[in-house]
Structure formats: C-alpha cells, structure tokens
XYZ file of N, CA and C in Angstrom:
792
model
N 98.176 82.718 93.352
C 97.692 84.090 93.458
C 98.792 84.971 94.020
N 99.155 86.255 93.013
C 100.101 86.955 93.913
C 99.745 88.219 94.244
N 100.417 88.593 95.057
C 100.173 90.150 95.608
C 101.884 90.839 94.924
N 100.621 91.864 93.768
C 101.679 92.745 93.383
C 102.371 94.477 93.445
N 102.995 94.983 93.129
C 103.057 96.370 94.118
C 104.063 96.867 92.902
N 103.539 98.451 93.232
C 104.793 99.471 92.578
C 104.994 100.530 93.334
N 105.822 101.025 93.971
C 105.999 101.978 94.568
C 105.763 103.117 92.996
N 104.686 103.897 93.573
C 104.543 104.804 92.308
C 105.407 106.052 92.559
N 105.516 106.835 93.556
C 106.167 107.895 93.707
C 107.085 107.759 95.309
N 108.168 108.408 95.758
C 108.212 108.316 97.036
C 109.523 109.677 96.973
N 109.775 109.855 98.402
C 110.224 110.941 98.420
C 109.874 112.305 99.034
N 110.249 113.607 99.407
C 109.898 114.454 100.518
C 109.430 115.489 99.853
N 108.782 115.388 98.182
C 107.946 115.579 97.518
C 106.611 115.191 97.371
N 106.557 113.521 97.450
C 104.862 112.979 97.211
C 105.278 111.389 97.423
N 104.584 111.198 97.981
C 104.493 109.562 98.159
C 102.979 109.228 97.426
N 103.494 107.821 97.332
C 102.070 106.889 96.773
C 102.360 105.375 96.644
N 101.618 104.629 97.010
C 102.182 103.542 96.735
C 100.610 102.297 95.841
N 100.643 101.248 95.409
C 100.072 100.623 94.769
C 100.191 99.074 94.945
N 99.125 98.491 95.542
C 98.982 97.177 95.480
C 98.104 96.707 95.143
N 97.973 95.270 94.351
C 96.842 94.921 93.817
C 97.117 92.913 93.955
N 95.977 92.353 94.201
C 95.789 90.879 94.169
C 95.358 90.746 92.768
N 94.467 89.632 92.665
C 93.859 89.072 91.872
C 92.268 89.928 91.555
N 92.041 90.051 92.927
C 90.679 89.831 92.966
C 90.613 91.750 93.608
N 91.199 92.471 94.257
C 91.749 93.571 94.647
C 92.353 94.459 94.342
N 92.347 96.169 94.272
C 93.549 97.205 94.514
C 93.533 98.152 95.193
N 94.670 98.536 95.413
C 94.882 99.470 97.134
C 95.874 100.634 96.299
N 95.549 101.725 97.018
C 96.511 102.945 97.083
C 96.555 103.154 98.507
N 98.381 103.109 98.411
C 98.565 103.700 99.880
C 98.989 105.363 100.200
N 97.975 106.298 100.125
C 98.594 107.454 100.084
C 98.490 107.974 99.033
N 98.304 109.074 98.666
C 98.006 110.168 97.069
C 98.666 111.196 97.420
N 100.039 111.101 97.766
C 100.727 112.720 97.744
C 100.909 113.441 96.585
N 100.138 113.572 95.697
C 100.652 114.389 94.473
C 98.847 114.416 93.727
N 98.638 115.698 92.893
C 97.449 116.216 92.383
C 97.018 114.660 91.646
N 95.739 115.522 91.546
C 95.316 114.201 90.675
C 95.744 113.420 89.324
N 95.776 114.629 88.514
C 96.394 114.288 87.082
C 97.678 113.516 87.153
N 98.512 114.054 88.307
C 100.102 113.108 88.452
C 99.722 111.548 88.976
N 98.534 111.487 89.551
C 98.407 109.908 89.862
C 97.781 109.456 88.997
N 96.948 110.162 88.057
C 96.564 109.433 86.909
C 97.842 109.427 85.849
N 98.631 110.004 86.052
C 99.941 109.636 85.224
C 100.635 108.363 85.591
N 100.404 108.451 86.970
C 101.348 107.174 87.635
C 100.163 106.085 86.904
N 99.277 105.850 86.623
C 98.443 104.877 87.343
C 98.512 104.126 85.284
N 98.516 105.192 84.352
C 99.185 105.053 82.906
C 100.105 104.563 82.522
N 101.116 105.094 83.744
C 102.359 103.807 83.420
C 102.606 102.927 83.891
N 101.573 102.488 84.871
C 101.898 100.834 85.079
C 100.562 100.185 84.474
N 100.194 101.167 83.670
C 98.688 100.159 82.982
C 97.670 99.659 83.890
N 97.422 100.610 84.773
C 96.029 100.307 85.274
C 95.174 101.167 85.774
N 94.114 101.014 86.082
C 92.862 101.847 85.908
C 92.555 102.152 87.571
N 92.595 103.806 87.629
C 92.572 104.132 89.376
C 90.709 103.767 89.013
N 89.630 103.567 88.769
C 88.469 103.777 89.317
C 88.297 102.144 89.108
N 89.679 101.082 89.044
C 89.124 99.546 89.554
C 89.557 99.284 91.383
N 90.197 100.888 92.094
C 90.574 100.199 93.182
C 89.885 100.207 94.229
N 90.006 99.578 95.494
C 88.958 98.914 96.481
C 89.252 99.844 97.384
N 90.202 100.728 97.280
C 89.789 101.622 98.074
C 91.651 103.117 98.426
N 91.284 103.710 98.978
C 92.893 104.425 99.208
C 93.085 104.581 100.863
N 94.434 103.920 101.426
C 94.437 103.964 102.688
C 95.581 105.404 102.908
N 95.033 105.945 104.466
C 96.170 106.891 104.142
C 96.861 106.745 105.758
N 98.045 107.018 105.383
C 99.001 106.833 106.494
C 99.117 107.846 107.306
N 98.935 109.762 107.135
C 99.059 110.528 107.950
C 98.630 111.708 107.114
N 98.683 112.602 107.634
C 98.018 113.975 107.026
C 99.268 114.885 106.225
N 100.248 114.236 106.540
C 101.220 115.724 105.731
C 100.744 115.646 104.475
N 101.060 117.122 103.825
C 100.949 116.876 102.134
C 101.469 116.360 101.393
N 102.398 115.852 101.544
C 102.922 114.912 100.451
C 102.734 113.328 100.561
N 101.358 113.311 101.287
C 100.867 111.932 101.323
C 99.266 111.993 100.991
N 98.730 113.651 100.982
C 97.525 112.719 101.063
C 96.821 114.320 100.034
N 97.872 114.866 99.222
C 97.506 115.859 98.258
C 96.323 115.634 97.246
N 96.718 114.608 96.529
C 95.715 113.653 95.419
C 94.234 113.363 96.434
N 94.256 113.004 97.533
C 92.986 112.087 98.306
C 91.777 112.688 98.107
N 91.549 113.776 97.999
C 90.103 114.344 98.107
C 89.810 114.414 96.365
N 90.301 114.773 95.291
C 90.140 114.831 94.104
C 89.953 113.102 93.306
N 90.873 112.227 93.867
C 90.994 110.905 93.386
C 89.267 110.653 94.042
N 89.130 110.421 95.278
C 87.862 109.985 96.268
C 86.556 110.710 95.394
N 86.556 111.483 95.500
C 85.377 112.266 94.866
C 84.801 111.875 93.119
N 86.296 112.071 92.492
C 86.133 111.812 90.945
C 86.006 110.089 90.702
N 86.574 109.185 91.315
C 86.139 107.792 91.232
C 85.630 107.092 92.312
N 84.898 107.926 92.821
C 83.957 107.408 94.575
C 84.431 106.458 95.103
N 85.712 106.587 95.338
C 86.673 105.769 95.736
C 86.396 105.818 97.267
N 86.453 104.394 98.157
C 86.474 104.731 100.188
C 87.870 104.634 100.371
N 87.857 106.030 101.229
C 89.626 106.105 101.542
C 89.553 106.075 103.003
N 90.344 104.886 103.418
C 90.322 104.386 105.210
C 91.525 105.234 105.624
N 91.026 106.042 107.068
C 92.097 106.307 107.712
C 91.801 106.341 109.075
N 92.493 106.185 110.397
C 92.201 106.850 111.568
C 91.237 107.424 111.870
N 90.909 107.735 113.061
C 89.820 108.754 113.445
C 90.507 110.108 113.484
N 91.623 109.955 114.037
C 92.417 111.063 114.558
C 93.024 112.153 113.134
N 93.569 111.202 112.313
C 93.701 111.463 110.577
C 93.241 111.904 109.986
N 91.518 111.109 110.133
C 90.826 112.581 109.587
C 90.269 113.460 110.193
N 90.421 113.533 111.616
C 90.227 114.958 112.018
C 91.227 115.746 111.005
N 92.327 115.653 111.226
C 93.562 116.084 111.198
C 93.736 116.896 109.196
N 93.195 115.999 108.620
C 93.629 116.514 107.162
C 92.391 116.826 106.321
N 90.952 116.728 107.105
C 89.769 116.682 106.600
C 89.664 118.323 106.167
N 90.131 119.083 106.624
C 89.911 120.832 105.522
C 90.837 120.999 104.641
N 92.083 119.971 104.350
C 92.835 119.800 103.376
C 92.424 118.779 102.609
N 91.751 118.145 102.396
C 91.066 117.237 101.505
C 89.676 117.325 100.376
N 89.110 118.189 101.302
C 87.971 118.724 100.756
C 86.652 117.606 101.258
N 85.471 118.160 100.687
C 84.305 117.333 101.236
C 84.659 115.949 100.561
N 84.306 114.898 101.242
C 84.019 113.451 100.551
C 83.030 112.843 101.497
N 82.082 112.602 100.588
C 80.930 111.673 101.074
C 80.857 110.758 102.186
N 80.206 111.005 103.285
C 80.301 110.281 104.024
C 80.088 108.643 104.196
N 80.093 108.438 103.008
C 79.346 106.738 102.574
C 81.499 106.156 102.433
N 81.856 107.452 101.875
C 83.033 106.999 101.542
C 84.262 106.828 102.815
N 84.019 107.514 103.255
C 85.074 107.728 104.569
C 84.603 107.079 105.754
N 86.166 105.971 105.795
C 86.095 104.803 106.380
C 86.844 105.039 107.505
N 86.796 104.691 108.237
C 87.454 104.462 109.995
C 88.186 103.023 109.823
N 89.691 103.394 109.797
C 90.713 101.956 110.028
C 91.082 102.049 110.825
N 91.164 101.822 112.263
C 91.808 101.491 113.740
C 92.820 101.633 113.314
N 94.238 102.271 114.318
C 95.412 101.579 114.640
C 95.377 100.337 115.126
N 96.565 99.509 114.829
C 96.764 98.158 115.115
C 95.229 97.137 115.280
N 94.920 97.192 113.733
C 94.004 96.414 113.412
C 93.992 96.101 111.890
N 93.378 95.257 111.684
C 93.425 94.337 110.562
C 91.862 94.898 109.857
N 92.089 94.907 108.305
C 90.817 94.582 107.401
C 90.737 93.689 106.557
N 89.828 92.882 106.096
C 90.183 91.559 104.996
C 89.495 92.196 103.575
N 89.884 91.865 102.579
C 89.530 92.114 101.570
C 89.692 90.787 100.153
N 88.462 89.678 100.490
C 88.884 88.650 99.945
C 90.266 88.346 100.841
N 91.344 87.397 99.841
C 92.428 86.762 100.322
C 93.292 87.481 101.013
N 93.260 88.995 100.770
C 94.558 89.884 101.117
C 93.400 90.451 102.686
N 94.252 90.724 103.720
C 94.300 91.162 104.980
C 95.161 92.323 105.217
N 94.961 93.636 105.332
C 95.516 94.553 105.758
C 96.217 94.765 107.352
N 97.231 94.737 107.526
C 96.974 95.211 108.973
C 97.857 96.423 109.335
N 97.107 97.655 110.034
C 97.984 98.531 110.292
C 98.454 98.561 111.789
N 99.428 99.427 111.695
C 100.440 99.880 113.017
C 101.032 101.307 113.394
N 100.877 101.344 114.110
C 101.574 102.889 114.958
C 103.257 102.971 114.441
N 103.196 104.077 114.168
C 104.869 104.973 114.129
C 105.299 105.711 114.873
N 106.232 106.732 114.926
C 106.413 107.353 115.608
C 106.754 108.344 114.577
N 105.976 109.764 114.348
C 106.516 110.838 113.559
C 105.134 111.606 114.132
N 105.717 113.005 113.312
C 105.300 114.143 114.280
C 103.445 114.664 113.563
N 103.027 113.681 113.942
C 101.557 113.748 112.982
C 100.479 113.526 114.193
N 99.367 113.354 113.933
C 98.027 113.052 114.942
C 98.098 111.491 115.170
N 97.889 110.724 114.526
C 98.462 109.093 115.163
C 98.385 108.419 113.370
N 99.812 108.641 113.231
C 100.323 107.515 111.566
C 100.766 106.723 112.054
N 99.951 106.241 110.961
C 100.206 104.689 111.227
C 100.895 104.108 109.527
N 101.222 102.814 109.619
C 101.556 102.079 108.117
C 100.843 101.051 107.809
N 101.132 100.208 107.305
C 100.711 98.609 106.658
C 101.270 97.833 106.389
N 100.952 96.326 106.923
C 101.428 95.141 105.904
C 100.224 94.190 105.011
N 100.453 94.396 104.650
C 99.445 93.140 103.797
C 99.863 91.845 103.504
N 99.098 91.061 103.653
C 99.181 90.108 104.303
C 98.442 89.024 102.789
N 98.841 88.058 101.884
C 98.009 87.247 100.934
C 98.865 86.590 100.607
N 98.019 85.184 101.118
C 98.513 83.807 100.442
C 99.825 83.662 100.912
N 99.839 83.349 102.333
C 100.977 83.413 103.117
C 102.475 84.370 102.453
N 101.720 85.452 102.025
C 103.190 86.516 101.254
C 102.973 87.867 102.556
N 104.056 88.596 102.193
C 103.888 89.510 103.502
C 104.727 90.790 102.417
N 104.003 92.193 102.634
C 104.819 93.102 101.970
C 104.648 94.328 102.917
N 105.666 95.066 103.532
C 105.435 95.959 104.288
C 105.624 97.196 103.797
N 105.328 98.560 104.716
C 105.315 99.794 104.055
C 105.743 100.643 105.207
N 107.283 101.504 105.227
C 107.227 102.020 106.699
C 107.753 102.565 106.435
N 107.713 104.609 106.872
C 108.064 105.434 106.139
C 108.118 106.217 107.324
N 108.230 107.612 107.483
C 107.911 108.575 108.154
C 107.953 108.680 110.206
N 108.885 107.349 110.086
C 109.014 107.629 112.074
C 110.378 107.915 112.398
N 110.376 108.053 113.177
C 111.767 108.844 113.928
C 112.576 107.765 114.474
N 112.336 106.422 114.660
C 112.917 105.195 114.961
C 111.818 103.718 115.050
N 112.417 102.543 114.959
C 111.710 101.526 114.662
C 111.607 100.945 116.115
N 110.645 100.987 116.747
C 110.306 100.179 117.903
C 110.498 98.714 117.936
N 110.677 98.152 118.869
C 110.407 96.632 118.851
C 109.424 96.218 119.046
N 108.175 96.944 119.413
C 106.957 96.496 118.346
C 106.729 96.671 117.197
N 107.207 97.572 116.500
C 106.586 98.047 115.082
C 107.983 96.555 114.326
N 109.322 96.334 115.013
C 109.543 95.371 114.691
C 108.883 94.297 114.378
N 108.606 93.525 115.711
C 107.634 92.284 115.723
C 106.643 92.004 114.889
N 105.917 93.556 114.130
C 104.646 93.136 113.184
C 105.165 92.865 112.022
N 106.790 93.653 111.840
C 107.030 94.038 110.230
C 108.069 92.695 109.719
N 108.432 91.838 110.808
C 109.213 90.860 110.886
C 108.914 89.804 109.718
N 110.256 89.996 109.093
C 110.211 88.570 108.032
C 109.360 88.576 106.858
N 109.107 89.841 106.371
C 108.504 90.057 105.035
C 109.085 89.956 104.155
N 107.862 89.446 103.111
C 109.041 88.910 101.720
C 109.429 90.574 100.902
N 108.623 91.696 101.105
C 109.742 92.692 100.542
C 109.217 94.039 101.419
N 110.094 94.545 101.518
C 110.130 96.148 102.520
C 110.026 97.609 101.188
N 109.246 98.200 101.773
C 109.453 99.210 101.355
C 109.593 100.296 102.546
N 110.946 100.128 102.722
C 111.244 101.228 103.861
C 112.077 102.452 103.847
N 111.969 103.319 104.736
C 112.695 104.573 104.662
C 113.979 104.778 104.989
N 114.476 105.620 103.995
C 115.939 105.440 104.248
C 116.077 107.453 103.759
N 115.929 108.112 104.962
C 115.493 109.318 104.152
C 116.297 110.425 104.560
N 117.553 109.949 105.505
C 118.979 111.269 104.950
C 119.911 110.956 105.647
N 120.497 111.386 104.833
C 122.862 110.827 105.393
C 122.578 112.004 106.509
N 122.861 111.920 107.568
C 123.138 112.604 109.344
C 124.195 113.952 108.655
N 125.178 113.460 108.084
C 125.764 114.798 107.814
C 125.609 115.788 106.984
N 124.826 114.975 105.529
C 124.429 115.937 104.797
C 123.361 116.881 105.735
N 122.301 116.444 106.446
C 121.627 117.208 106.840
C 122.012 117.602 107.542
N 123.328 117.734 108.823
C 123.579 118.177 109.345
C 124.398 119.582 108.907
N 124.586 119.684 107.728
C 125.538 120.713 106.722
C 124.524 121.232 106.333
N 123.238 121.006 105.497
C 122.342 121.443 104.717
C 121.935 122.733 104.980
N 121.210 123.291 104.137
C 120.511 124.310 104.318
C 119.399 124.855 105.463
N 118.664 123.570 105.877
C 117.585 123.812 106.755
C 117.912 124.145 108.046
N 116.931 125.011 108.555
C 116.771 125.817 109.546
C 116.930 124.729 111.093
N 117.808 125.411 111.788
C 118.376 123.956 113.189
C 117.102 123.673 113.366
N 116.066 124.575 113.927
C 114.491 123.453 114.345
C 114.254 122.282 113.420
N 114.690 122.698 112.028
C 113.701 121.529 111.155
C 114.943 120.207 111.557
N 116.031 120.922 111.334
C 117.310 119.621 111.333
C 116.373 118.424 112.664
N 116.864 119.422 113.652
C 116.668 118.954 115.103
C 114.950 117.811 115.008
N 114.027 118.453 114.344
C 112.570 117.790 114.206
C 112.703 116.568 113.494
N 113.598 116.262 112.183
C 113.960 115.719 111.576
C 114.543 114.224 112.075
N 115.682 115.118 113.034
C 116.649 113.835 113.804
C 116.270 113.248 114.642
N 114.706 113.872 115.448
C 114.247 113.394 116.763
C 113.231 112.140 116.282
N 112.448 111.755 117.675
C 111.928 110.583 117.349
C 111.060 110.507 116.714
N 110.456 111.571 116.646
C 108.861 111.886 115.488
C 109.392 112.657 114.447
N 110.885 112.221 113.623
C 111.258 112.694 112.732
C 111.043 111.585 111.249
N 112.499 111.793 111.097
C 112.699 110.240 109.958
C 114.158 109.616 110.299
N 114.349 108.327 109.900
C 115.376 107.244 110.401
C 116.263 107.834 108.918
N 117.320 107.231 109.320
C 118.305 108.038 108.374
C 118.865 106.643 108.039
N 119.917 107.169 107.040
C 120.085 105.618 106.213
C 120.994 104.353 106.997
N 121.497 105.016 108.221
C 122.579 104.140 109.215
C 121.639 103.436 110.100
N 120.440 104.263 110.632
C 119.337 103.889 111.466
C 118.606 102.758 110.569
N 118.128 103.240 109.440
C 117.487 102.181 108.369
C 117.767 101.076 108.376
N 119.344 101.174 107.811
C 119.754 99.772 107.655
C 120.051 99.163 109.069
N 120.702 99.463 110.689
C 120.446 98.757 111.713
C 118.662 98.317 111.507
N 118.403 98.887 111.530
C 116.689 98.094 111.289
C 116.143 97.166 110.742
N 116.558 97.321 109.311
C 116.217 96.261 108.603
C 117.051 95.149 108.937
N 118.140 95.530 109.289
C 119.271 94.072 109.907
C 118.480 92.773 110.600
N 117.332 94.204 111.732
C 117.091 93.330 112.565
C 115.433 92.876 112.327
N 115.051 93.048 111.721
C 113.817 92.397 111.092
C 113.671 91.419 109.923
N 114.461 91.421 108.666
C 114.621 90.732 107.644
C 114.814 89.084 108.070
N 113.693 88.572 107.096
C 114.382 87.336 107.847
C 114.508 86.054 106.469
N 114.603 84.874 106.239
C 114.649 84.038 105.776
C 113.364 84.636 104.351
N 112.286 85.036 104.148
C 111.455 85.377 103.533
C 111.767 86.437 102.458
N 112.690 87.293 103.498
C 113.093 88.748 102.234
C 113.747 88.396 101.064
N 113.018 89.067 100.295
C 114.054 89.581 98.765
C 114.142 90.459 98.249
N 113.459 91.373 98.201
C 113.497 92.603 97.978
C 113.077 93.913 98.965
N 114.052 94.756 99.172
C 114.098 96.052 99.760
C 113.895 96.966 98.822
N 112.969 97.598 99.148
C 113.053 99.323 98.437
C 113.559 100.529 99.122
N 114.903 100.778 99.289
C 114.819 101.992 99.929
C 113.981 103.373 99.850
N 112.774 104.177 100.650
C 112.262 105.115 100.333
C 112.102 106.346 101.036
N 111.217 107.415 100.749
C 110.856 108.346 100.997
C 112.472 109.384 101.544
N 113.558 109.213 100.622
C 114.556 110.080 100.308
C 114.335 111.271 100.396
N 115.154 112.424 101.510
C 115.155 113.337 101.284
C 115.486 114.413 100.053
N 115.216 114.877 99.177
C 115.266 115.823 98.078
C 117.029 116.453 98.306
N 116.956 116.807 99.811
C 118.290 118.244 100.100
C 118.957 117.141 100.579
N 118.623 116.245 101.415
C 119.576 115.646 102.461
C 120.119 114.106 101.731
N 119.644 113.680 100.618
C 119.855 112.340 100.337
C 120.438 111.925 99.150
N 121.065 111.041 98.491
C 120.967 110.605 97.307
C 121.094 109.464 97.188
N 120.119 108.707 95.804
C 120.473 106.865 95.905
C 121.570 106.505 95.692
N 122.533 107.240 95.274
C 123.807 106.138 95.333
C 124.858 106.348 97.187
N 124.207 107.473 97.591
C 124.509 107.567 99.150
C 123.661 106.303 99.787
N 122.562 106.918 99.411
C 121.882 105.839 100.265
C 121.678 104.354 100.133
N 121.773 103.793 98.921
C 122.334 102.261 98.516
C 123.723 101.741 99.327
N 124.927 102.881 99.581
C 126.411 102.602 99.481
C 126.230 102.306 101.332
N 125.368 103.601 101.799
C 125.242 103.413 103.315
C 124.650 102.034 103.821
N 123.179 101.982 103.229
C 122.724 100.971 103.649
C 123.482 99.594 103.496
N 123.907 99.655 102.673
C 124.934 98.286 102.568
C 126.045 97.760 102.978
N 126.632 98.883 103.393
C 127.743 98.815 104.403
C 127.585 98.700 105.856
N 126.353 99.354 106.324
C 126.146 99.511 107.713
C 125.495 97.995 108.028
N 124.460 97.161 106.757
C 123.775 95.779 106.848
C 125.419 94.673 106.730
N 126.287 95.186 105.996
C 127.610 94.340 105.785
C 127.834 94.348 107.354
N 128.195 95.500 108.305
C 128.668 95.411 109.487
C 127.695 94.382 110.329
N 126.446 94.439 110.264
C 125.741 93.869 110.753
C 125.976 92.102 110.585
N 126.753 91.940 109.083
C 126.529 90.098 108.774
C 126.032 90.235 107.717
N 125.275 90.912 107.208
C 124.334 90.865 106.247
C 124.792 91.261 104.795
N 124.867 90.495 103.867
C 125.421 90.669 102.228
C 124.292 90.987 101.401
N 124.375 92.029 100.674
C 123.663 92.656 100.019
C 123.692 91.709 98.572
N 122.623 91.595 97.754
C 122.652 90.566 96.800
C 122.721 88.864 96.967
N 122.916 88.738 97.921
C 123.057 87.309 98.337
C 121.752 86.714 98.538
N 121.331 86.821 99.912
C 119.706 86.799 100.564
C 118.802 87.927 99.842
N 118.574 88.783 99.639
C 118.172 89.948 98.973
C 118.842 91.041 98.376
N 117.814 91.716 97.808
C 118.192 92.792 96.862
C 118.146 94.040 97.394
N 118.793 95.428 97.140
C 118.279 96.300 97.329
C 117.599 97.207 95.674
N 116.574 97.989 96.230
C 116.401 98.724 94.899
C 115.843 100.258 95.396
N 115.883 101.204 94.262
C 115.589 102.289 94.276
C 114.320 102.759 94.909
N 113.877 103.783 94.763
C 112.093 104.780 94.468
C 112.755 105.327 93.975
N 111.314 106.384 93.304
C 112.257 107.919 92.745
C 110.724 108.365 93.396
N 111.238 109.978 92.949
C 110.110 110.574 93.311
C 109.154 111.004 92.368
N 109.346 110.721 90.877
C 108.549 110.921 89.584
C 108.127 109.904 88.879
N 109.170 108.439 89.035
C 108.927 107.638 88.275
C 108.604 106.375 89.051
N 107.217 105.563 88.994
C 107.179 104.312 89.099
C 107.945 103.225 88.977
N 108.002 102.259 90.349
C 108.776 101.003 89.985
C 108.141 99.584 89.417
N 108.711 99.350 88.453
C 108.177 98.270 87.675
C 106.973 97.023 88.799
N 106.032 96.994 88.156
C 104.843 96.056 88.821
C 105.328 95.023 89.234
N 105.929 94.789 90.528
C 106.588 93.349 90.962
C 105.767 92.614 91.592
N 105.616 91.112 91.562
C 104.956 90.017 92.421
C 105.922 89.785 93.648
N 105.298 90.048 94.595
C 105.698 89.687 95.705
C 106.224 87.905 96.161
C-alpha cells in the first residue's frame, strides 16, 4: 500500500497540495479559486468530490482561497485549528457546521492506515500549523511558511522518506527587490519564511537514511528562482556533507503546474 502525493500548486501565489492512500484523499490547502483546483485535480486524473477531507494550514490567501467554494460544492470536512478558523471564517464563506472540523495543534488523526499528525510553525498567522502523514511505516512531510525550523518542529519532521519544504527567497534578491523594508524585514524575521541557505541548513539536519525525494517549495514570485534555488540549496547541503543525487533527489513546484503523482 502506498501513500501518494502531488504537489499541485506552490508558491507566493497559491499553494495546494494532494495526498491519497489506497483507501483515502487529502487536500492540504486550496489557495487558488475553485475552477483552478478543479483544473489541478484534471491533470492528475482524479476526482476532488472522492476526498476525505481538506486540511488547512493557516488563513493567508493563498492557502485557503478555493476552501469555502471546494467545501460547500462537494460537502467536503475541512479540518483546521480553532484559532484558524476564527481567523479565515469571513473569508471562506458559510460551511456547514457538520463540515467544519477542529484538528488540534500537535495532534494526530487516523484515517484507516494513514495517520495525520500536525505541528506548530512559526509565521505570522493565528497558530499554523503543517503535517506529516504517516502510512505503512512511509513518512511524507509538508513545511512551508515559518520564519525558522525549531528543534522541535525538527524532531517530528525527522527522517522522512520525502519533504516538501520551503525554500522561498535568495536574502539578496530580496534584499534588492522591490518590496517595501516592513515587508522585507516581516519576511526575514521569525514569523516570516526560511530562505534557501536557511532551508537547506535544515534539511541537512533532519534528512535521514529514509529520504529520497525533496521538493523545494512555496518560492517567492519577486525574490526567487528554481535554478537559484536548486544551485543554493545544493551547495549550502554540499557544505554541510551532503551530495545532492546520491542519497536523494532534489525537485521542483511551480506555481501553475502539478507534480507528477509520486509513491512515496
């Protein structure tokens, strides 16, 4: 039995992500209208009103745009925080209260074989959190949107067989860029986002014997690009010991196009 995944969208446009078992399917996040996730959901050939439910990680819009239109049109239960949905519930619109689920921080849900468990971040939201899922002793994590990786948020995310983590701007491009010093400064702080030097020290130190695939994600639009951010991360994991292609892979997101349906 495997647990399989596509990062459908990612980026400082719309995130979304997609996992499915055997017996299960999960959306993590609907940053983009509905029709664009029913686009995503066309090109990897599968059907949004077979999934078990949509979890959401935090209230910005480009995570949880799609949630109230997807929930409503395929009475889909979308789990989040208490605090979460205070937080994004007049940006979502009404959804049935049969549907809207309460997922603790740092707690687990089972669903058949696959086990969810979420965790605290650090970014500038009401309390986001992420996920690993957990089936048939496979482990796939999802960590996006904090301002640095704790050595707890280590300890949970430790030794997964593939990451989908953030790698979301070169320090100097954004430090040159266009944006206004508050946003730079919000950006760089701890309830910002990890940048691709921070990323890869991170993943250095979590990856373990299990990994094979990395996804670098949620790329800044102004501040980033994948062949920056592939060249960084790999050099800064080289300094670390770590050979890129050897033990694992690295691979893309985009922010329009789905990544091919991989088994974990």
């Amino acid at each position: 039995m495997d647990l399989r995944f596509s990062v459908l969208a990612s980026g400082s446009t719309g995130n979304s992500l997609y996992v499915e078992s055997d017996e299960h399917s999960f959306l993590v996040d609907a940053g983009f209208s509905g029709k664009q996730m029913e686009a995503f959901f066309q090109h990897i050939d599968r059907d949004i009103s077979k999934l078990s439910g949509i979890f959401v990680t935090h209230e910005h819009s480009d995570h949880i745009k799609g949630i109230g239109v997807l929930a409503r049109k395929y009475k889909l239960p979308v789990y989040a925080n208490e605090n979460t949905w205070r937080a994004m519930e007049r940006n979502v619109g009404d959804i049935p209260t049969e549907q809207k689920m309460i997922f603790s921080t740092e707690s687990v849900k089972s669903f058949g074989a696959t086990d969810i468990e979420s965790f605290g971040v650090s970014h500038d939201a009401a309390e986001p959190m992420f996920y690993v899922f957990h089936h048939s002793g496979k482990k796939l994590v999802l960590i996006t949107d904090t301002g640095y990786v704790s050595d707890r948020m280590k300890g949970i995310i430790s030794n997964a067989d593939a990451y989908i983590f953030e790698s979301n701007h070169d320090v100097q491009m954004l430090r040159m860029g266009r944006y206004p010093w508050n946003t730079k400064r919000r950006i760089l702080s701890d309830l910002g986002h990890v940048s691709n030097e921070d990323a890869a020290i991170a993943m250095s130190e979590v990856i373990g014997d299990n990994t094979k695939r990395i996804y670098l994600a949620h790329l800044s639009l102004d501040n980033n690009m994948k062949d920056l951010a592939r060249m960084s991360v790999t050099q800064t994991m080289q300094s670390q010991g770590l050979i890129v292609g050897e033990q694992f892979d690295l691979y893309d997101t985009d922010p329009k196009v789905p990544t091919i349906l991989t088994a974990v």
